[in-house]
mmCIF file of C-alpha atoms and ligand atoms in Angstrom:
data_model
loop_
_atom_site.group_PDB
_atom_site.id
_atom_site.type_symbol
_atom_site.label_atom_id
_atom_site.label_comp_id
_atom_site.label_asym_id
_atom_site.label_seq_id
_atom_site.Cartn_x
_atom_site.Cartn_y
_atom_site.Cartn_z
ATOM 1 C CA UNK A 218 -22.556 -21.803 -4.676
ATOM 2 C CA UNK A 219 -19.547 -22.941 -2.673
ATOM 3 C CA UNK A 220 -16.623 -24.442 -4.591
ATOM 4 C CA UNK A 221 -15.413 -27.736 -3.166
ATOM 5 C CA UNK A 222 -11.954 -27.731 -1.619
ATOM 6 C CA UNK A 223 -9.920 -30.919 -1.259
ATOM 7 C CA UNK A 224 -6.774 -30.389 0.801
ATOM 8 C CA UNK A 225 -3.942 -32.742 1.680
ATOM 9 C CA UNK A 226 -2.326 -32.234 5.088
ATOM 10 C CA UNK A 227 0.940 -34.096 4.697
ATOM 11 C CA UNK A 228 1.815 -33.545 8.379
ATOM 12 C CA UNK A 229 5.443 -34.483 9.190
ATOM 13 C CA UNK A 230 5.960 -36.605 6.081
ATOM 14 C CA UNK A 231 8.058 -36.350 2.898
ATOM 15 C CA UNK A 232 11.558 -35.120 2.127
ATOM 16 C CA UNK A 233 11.989 -32.415 -0.521
ATOM 17 C CA UNK A 234 12.485 -34.942 -3.332
ATOM 18 C CA UNK A 235 9.572 -37.136 -2.199
ATOM 19 C CA UNK A 236 7.316 -34.106 -1.851
ATOM 20 C CA UNK A 237 8.060 -32.794 -5.345
ATOM 21 C CA UNK A 238 7.379 -36.242 -6.822
ATOM 22 C CA UNK A 239 4.067 -36.554 -5.005
ATOM 23 C CA UNK A 240 3.040 -33.000 -5.952
ATOM 24 C CA UNK A 241 3.689 -33.660 -9.650
ATOM 25 C CA UNK A 242 1.300 -36.610 -9.563
ATOM 26 C CA UNK A 243 -1.652 -34.542 -8.240
ATOM 27 C CA UNK A 244 -3.933 -32.930 -10.841
ATOM 28 C CA UNK A 245 -6.516 -30.226 -10.496
ATOM 29 C CA UNK A 246 -10.031 -31.036 -11.758
ATOM 30 C CA UNK A 247 -12.875 -28.778 -12.858
ATOM 31 C CA UNK A 248 -15.135 -27.692 -10.013
ATOM 32 C CA UNK A 249 -12.779 -28.447 -7.139
ATOM 33 C CA UNK A 250 -9.913 -26.545 -5.604
ATOM 34 C CA UNK A 251 -6.951 -28.753 -4.701
ATOM 35 C CA UNK A 252 -4.533 -27.650 -1.958
ATOM 36 C CA UNK A 253 -1.340 -29.441 -0.906
ATOM 37 C CA UNK A 254 0.085 -28.686 2.548
ATOM 38 C CA UNK A 255 3.630 -30.086 2.826
ATOM 39 C CA UNK A 256 6.025 -29.546 5.729
ATOM 40 C CA UNK A 257 7.837 -26.170 5.668
ATOM 41 C CA UNK A 258 11.052 -27.568 4.176
ATOM 42 C CA UNK A 259 9.201 -28.813 1.067
ATOM 43 C CA UNK A 260 6.877 -25.853 0.484
ATOM 44 C CA UNK A 261 9.165 -24.170 -2.033
ATOM 45 C CA UNK A 262 9.747 -27.302 -4.104
ATOM 46 C CA UNK A 263 6.049 -28.250 -4.041
ATOM 47 C CA UNK A 264 5.178 -24.726 -5.135
ATOM 48 C CA UNK A 265 7.564 -25.130 -8.112
ATOM 49 C CA UNK A 266 6.222 -28.576 -8.898
ATOM 50 C CA UNK A 267 2.602 -27.398 -9.133
ATOM 51 C CA UNK A 268 3.290 -24.074 -10.903
ATOM 52 C CA UNK A 269 0.817 -23.637 -13.811
ATOM 53 C CA UNK A 270 -1.150 -26.751 -12.760
ATOM 54 C CA UNK A 271 -3.809 -24.833 -10.844
ATOM 55 C CA UNK A 272 -3.033 -26.877 -7.720
ATOM 56 C CA UNK A 273 -2.574 -24.593 -4.696
ATOM 57 C CA UNK A 274 -0.190 -24.741 -1.758
ATOM 58 C CA UNK A 275 -0.796 -24.332 1.967
ATOM 59 C CA UNK A 276 1.314 -24.384 5.121
ATOM 60 C CA UNK A 277 0.448 -26.395 8.237
ATOM 61 C CA UNK A 278 1.035 -23.596 10.757
ATOM 62 C CA UNK A 279 2.321 -20.029 10.987
ATOM 63 C CA UNK A 280 3.310 -17.441 13.600
ATOM 64 C CA UNK A 281 1.392 -14.165 13.961
ATOM 65 C CA UNK A 282 4.366 -11.789 13.779
ATOM 66 C CA UNK A 283 5.863 -10.681 10.461
ATOM 67 C CA UNK A 284 9.526 -10.952 11.543
ATOM 68 C CA UNK A 285 11.767 -10.762 14.566
ATOM 69 C CA UNK A 286 13.412 -12.767 17.326
ATOM 70 C CA UNK A 287 11.079 -15.791 17.330
ATOM 71 C CA UNK A 288 13.435 -18.738 16.933
ATOM 72 C CA UNK A 289 11.910 -21.616 15.038
ATOM 73 C CA UNK A 290 8.825 -19.774 13.816
ATOM 74 C CA UNK A 291 7.675 -19.028 10.253
ATOM 75 C CA UNK A 292 5.924 -15.800 9.321
ATOM 76 C CA UNK A 293 3.073 -15.010 6.927
ATOM 77 C CA UNK A 294 5.458 -12.842 4.881
ATOM 78 C CA UNK A 295 7.622 -15.931 4.274
ATOM 79 C CA UNK A 296 4.655 -18.146 3.460
ATOM 80 C CA UNK A 297 2.962 -15.844 1.022
ATOM 81 C CA UNK A 298 5.863 -16.238 -1.408
ATOM 82 C CA UNK A 299 4.653 -19.808 -1.973
ATOM 83 C CA UNK A 300 1.262 -20.366 -0.337
ATOM 84 C CA UNK A 301 -2.345 -19.331 -0.778
ATOM 85 C CA UNK A 302 -3.583 -21.169 2.326
ATOM 86 C CA UNK A 303 -2.467 -21.907 5.877
ATOM 87 C CA UNK A 304 -3.904 -24.577 8.181
ATOM 88 C CA UNK A 305 -4.422 -23.175 11.687
ATOM 89 C CA UNK A 306 -5.389 -24.857 14.939
ATOM 90 C CA UNK A 307 -5.093 -28.472 13.863
ATOM 91 C CA UNK A 308 -5.920 -30.713 16.836
ATOM 92 C CA UNK A 309 -2.344 -32.039 16.830
ATOM 93 C CA UNK A 310 -1.088 -28.483 17.316
ATOM 94 C CA UNK A 311 -3.644 -27.896 20.046
ATOM 95 C CA UNK A 312 -2.717 -31.177 21.760
ATOM 96 C CA UNK A 313 1.098 -31.137 21.484
ATOM 97 C CA UNK A 314 2.074 -27.504 20.922
ATOM 98 C CA UNK A 315 -0.228 -25.450 23.105
ATOM 99 C CA UNK A 316 -2.356 -23.923 20.357
ATOM 100 C CA UNK A 317 -5.504 -22.242 21.725
ATOM 101 C CA UNK A 318 -8.544 -20.505 20.248
ATOM 102 C CA UNK A 319 -6.829 -17.195 21.063
ATOM 103 C CA UNK A 320 -3.600 -18.016 19.202
ATOM 104 C CA UNK A 321 -5.589 -19.422 16.282
ATOM 105 C CA UNK A 322 -7.534 -16.154 16.133
ATOM 106 C CA UNK A 323 -4.368 -14.027 16.194
ATOM 107 C CA UNK A 324 -2.841 -16.149 13.451
ATOM 108 C CA UNK A 325 -5.998 -16.055 11.315
ATOM 109 C CA UNK A 326 -6.235 -12.257 11.507
ATOM 110 C CA UNK A 327 -2.559 -11.964 10.512
ATOM 111 C CA UNK A 328 -3.025 -14.456 7.684
ATOM 112 C CA UNK A 329 -5.713 -12.238 6.159
ATOM 113 C CA UNK A 330 -3.492 -9.194 6.487
ATOM 114 C CA UNK A 331 -1.043 -10.930 4.170
ATOM 115 C CA UNK A 332 -3.505 -12.390 1.705
ATOM 116 C CA UNK A 333 -3.387 -15.947 3.047
ATOM 117 C CA UNK A 334 -6.653 -17.851 3.538
ATOM 118 C CA UNK A 335 -6.800 -19.713 6.867
ATOM 119 C CA UNK A 336 -8.097 -23.274 7.010
ATOM 120 C CA UNK A 337 -9.240 -23.286 10.633
ATOM 121 C CA UNK A 338 -9.529 -26.696 12.282
ATOM 122 C CA UNK A 339 -12.010 -27.592 14.977
ATOM 123 C CA UNK A 340 -13.359 -30.807 16.466
ATOM 124 C CA UNK A 341 -14.202 -32.564 19.696
ATOM 125 C CA UNK A 342 -12.570 -35.422 21.597
ATOM 126 C CA UNK A 343 -14.213 -38.817 22.047
ATOM 127 C CA UNK A 344 -15.089 -37.975 25.666
ATOM 128 C CA UNK A 345 -16.770 -34.735 24.624
ATOM 129 C CA UNK A 346 -18.587 -36.522 21.838
ATOM 130 C CA UNK A 347 -19.887 -39.217 24.170
ATOM 131 C CA UNK A 348 -20.906 -36.618 26.759
ATOM 132 C CA UNK A 349 -23.014 -34.828 24.153
ATOM 133 C CA UNK A 350 -20.811 -31.713 24.283
ATOM 134 C CA UNK A 351 -19.868 -31.549 20.601
ATOM 135 C CA UNK A 352 -22.065 -28.683 19.439
ATOM 136 C CA UNK A 353 -21.191 -26.452 22.385
ATOM 137 C CA UNK A 354 -17.465 -27.206 22.248
ATOM 138 C CA UNK A 355 -17.060 -26.813 18.488
ATOM 139 C CA UNK A 356 -19.262 -23.709 18.560
ATOM 140 C CA UNK A 357 -16.892 -22.210 21.142
ATOM 141 C CA UNK A 358 -13.874 -22.987 18.948
ATOM 142 C CA UNK A 359 -15.503 -21.229 15.996
ATOM 143 C CA UNK A 360 -16.512 -18.250 18.114
ATOM 144 C CA UNK A 361 -12.958 -17.878 19.411
ATOM 145 C CA UNK A 362 -11.218 -18.383 16.081
ATOM 146 C CA UNK A 363 -13.373 -15.918 14.135
ATOM 147 C CA UNK A 364 -13.395 -13.139 16.763
ATOM 148 C CA UNK A 365 -12.734 -9.617 15.447
ATOM 149 C CA UNK A 366 -12.915 -10.640 11.787
ATOM 150 C CA UNK A 367 -14.809 -8.513 9.308
ATOM 151 C CA UNK A 368 -17.731 -10.176 7.560
ATOM 152 C CA UNK A 369 -15.695 -10.191 4.352
ATOM 153 C CA UNK A 370 -12.802 -12.020 6.056
ATOM 154 C CA UNK A 371 -15.108 -14.483 7.789
ATOM 155 C CA UNK A 372 -16.833 -15.362 4.531
ATOM 156 C CA UNK A 373 -13.453 -16.345 3.031
ATOM 157 C CA UNK A 374 -12.426 -18.638 5.890
ATOM 158 C CA UNK A 375 -12.303 -22.388 5.327
ATOM 159 C CA UNK A 376 -13.289 -24.455 8.363
ATOM 160 C CA UNK A 377 -12.149 -28.050 8.721
ATOM 161 C CA UNK A 378 -14.363 -30.003 11.097
ATOM 162 C CA UNK A 379 -12.186 -32.884 12.293
ATOM 163 C CA UNK A 380 -13.457 -34.935 15.232
ATOM 164 C CA UNK A 381 -10.263 -35.908 17.066
ATOM 165 C CA UNK A 382 -11.388 -39.520 17.472
ATOM 166 C CA UNK A 383 -11.684 -39.881 13.692
ATOM 167 C CA UNK A 384 -8.176 -38.634 12.852
ATOM 168 C CA UNK A 385 -5.830 -41.391 11.746
ATOM 169 C CA UNK A 386 -7.970 -44.068 13.355
ATOM 170 C CA UNK A 387 -9.783 -45.467 10.318
ATOM 171 C CA UNK A 388 -13.027 -44.711 12.178
ATOM 172 C CA UNK A 389 -14.646 -41.902 10.210
ATOM 173 C CA UNK A 390 -17.653 -40.053 11.601
ATOM 174 C CA UNK A 391 -21.133 -40.661 10.153
ATOM 175 C CA UNK A 392 -21.704 -38.310 7.198
ATOM 176 C CA UNK A 393 -25.282 -37.400 8.270
ATOM 177 C CA UNK A 394 -24.109 -36.640 11.823
ATOM 178 C CA UNK A 395 -21.288 -34.459 10.467
ATOM 179 C CA UNK A 396 -23.792 -32.558 8.335
ATOM 180 C CA UNK A 397 -25.903 -31.855 11.404
ATOM 181 C CA UNK A 398 -22.923 -30.764 13.548
ATOM 182 C CA UNK A 399 -21.693 -28.405 10.829
ATOM 183 C CA UNK A 400 -25.118 -26.789 10.645
ATOM 184 C CA UNK A 401 -25.509 -26.387 14.409
ATOM 185 C CA UNK A 402 -22.003 -25.704 15.641
ATOM 186 C CA UNK A 403 -20.444 -23.929 12.660
ATOM 187 C CA UNK A 404 -22.979 -22.268 10.328
ATOM 188 C CA UNK A 405 -25.423 -21.240 13.073
ATOM 189 C CA UNK A 406 -22.587 -19.753 15.156
ATOM 190 C CA UNK A 407 -21.242 -17.843 12.140
ATOM 191 C CA UNK A 408 -24.763 -16.608 11.345
ATOM 192 C CA UNK A 409 -25.009 -15.352 14.941
ATOM 193 C CA UNK A 410 -21.622 -13.626 14.803
ATOM 194 C CA UNK A 411 -22.107 -12.155 11.323
ATOM 195 C CA UNK A 412 -25.176 -13.058 9.269
ATOM 196 C CA UNK A 413 -26.674 -15.931 7.324
ATOM 197 C CA UNK A 414 -25.022 -14.890 4.051
ATOM 198 C CA UNK A 415 -21.577 -15.199 5.685
ATOM 199 C CA UNK A 416 -22.600 -18.557 7.187
ATOM 200 C CA UNK A 417 -23.598 -19.759 3.727
ATOM 201 C CA UNK A 418 -20.405 -18.500 2.072
ATOM 202 C CA UNK A 419 -17.959 -20.260 4.410
ATOM 203 C CA UNK A 420 -16.634 -23.533 3.077
ATOM 204 C CA UNK A 421 -16.574 -26.372 5.573
ATOM 205 C CA UNK A 422 -14.462 -29.477 5.097
ATOM 206 C CA UNK A 423 -14.749 -32.750 6.922
ATOM 207 C CA UNK A 424 -11.534 -34.405 8.110
ATOM 208 C CA UNK A 425 -10.875 -37.743 9.783
ATOM 209 C CA UNK A 426 -10.078 -41.008 7.995
ATOM 210 C CA UNK A 427 -11.380 -39.850 4.618
ATOM 211 C CA UNK A 428 -10.624 -42.571 2.068
ATOM 212 C CA UNK A 429 -11.757 -43.453 -1.471
ATOM 213 C CA UNK A 430 -14.362 -45.879 -0.053
ATOM 214 C CA UNK A 431 -16.142 -43.326 2.171
ATOM 215 C CA UNK A 432 -15.555 -40.023 0.377
ATOM 216 C CA UNK A 433 -18.679 -40.106 -1.809
ATOM 217 C CA UNK A 434 -20.971 -40.265 1.221
ATOM 218 C CA UNK A 435 -19.302 -37.192 2.727
ATOM 219 C CA UNK A 436 -19.279 -35.194 -0.502
ATOM 220 C CA UNK A 437 -22.989 -35.938 -0.927
ATOM 221 C CA UNK A 438 -23.888 -33.985 2.233
ATOM 222 C CA UNK A 439 -25.282 -30.499 1.727
ATOM 223 C CA UNK A 440 -23.111 -28.804 4.385
ATOM 224 C CA UNK A 441 -19.800 -30.468 3.450
ATOM 225 C CA UNK A 442 -17.685 -28.640 0.876
ATOM 226 C CA UNK A 443 -14.630 -30.869 0.656
ATOM 227 C CA UNK A 444 -12.202 -32.631 2.944
ATOM 228 C CA UNK A 445 -8.947 -32.135 4.835
ATOM 229 C CA UNK A 446 -7.096 -35.383 4.331
ATOM 230 C CA UNK A 447 -4.117 -36.813 6.202
ATOM 231 C CA UNK A 448 -3.059 -40.392 5.451
ATOM 232 C CA UNK A 449 -4.787 -40.741 2.086
ATOM 233 C CA UNK A 450 -3.197 -37.526 0.793
ATOM 234 C CA UNK A 451 0.254 -39.128 0.869
ATOM 235 C CA UNK A 452 -0.502 -41.469 -2.034
ATOM 236 C CA UNK A 453 -1.720 -40.217 -5.427
ATOM 237 C CA UNK A 454 -3.707 -43.413 -6.002
ATOM 238 C CA UNK A 455 -5.688 -42.634 -2.828
ATOM 239 C CA UNK A 456 -5.855 -38.833 -3.094
ATOM 240 C CA UNK A 457 -6.903 -38.494 -6.753
ATOM 241 C CA UNK A 458 -10.147 -40.494 -6.252
ATOM 242 C CA UNK A 459 -10.997 -38.008 -3.470
ATOM 243 C CA UNK A 460 -10.451 -35.083 -5.841
ATOM 244 C CA UNK A 461 -12.633 -36.827 -8.437
ATOM 245 C CA UNK A 462 -15.419 -37.417 -5.918
ATOM 246 C CA UNK A 463 -15.389 -33.746 -4.922
ATOM 247 C CA UNK A 464 -15.441 -32.699 -8.582
ATOM 248 C CA UNK A 465 -18.506 -34.850 -9.224
ATOM 249 C CA UNK A 466 -20.448 -33.737 -6.156
HETATM 250 P P1 13P B 178 -6.405 -38.703 8.475
HETATM 251 O O1 13P B 178 -7.021 -38.450 7.116
HETATM 252 O O2 13P B 178 -5.106 -39.433 8.398
HETATM 253 O O3 13P B 178 -7.389 -39.293 9.415
HETATM 254 O O4 13P B 178 -6.018 -37.252 9.069
HETATM 255 C C1 13P B 178 -6.971 -36.260 9.079
HETATM 256 C C2 13P B 178 -6.304 -34.988 9.433
HETATM 257 O O5 13P B 178 -5.867 -34.790 10.553
HETATM 258 C C3 13P B 178 -6.165 -33.968 8.385
HETATM 259 O O6 13P B 178 -5.772 -32.752 8.911
#
């Protein structure tokens, strides 16, 4: 049995005061893990705001070294004071900041070394989708990101399948199609790399224009174990219905 995980990726939004206010309005519910991923500057205050609530905290990126002369970077040692999770390889980081499967893999291995669970993002572009390349492309991302992990580490990974064309566009993917892609390009690849029990243990979120009016259809799919939410995670009146839907599924 995989526990649902509903995560809010706040991206580059919210000052410290705004973040703490938003965090205090988010409640954990039975049967679903709730993770808030604020920008680095607000991680400490969000961590304080959710203390004792059962709501967890994640970062949106991380460097793979523990410390040193890496101006502008944040290390796992710094994050683990506040966070349980770290998002790695979001398509925006791949597109604008040069993130690759190799750097995602290095970061994921380091995250585990420090007790952080990586939420590894994958997903194809519209062109790749229309060319029928989704399964091969996403499969390659998974293969690269999970390289050199132990079976125990791999089984703890959270994967967020986020088709790039569905992010922030209001055009979500079709829930049945997502279910199929997760089976073929994520669970089958993990079963090949490790075994079927690892493939069945990994939690896979869908991300891309998840909203209260489409969430139930996604949470009803057998392969989908929650969502990674951008826009709708910035408003409690939009995010809490998503948490409720995951709790009920
Ligand atoms: P939206 O929910 O705004 O489409 O963003 C999805 C996303 O990128 C979450 O990481």
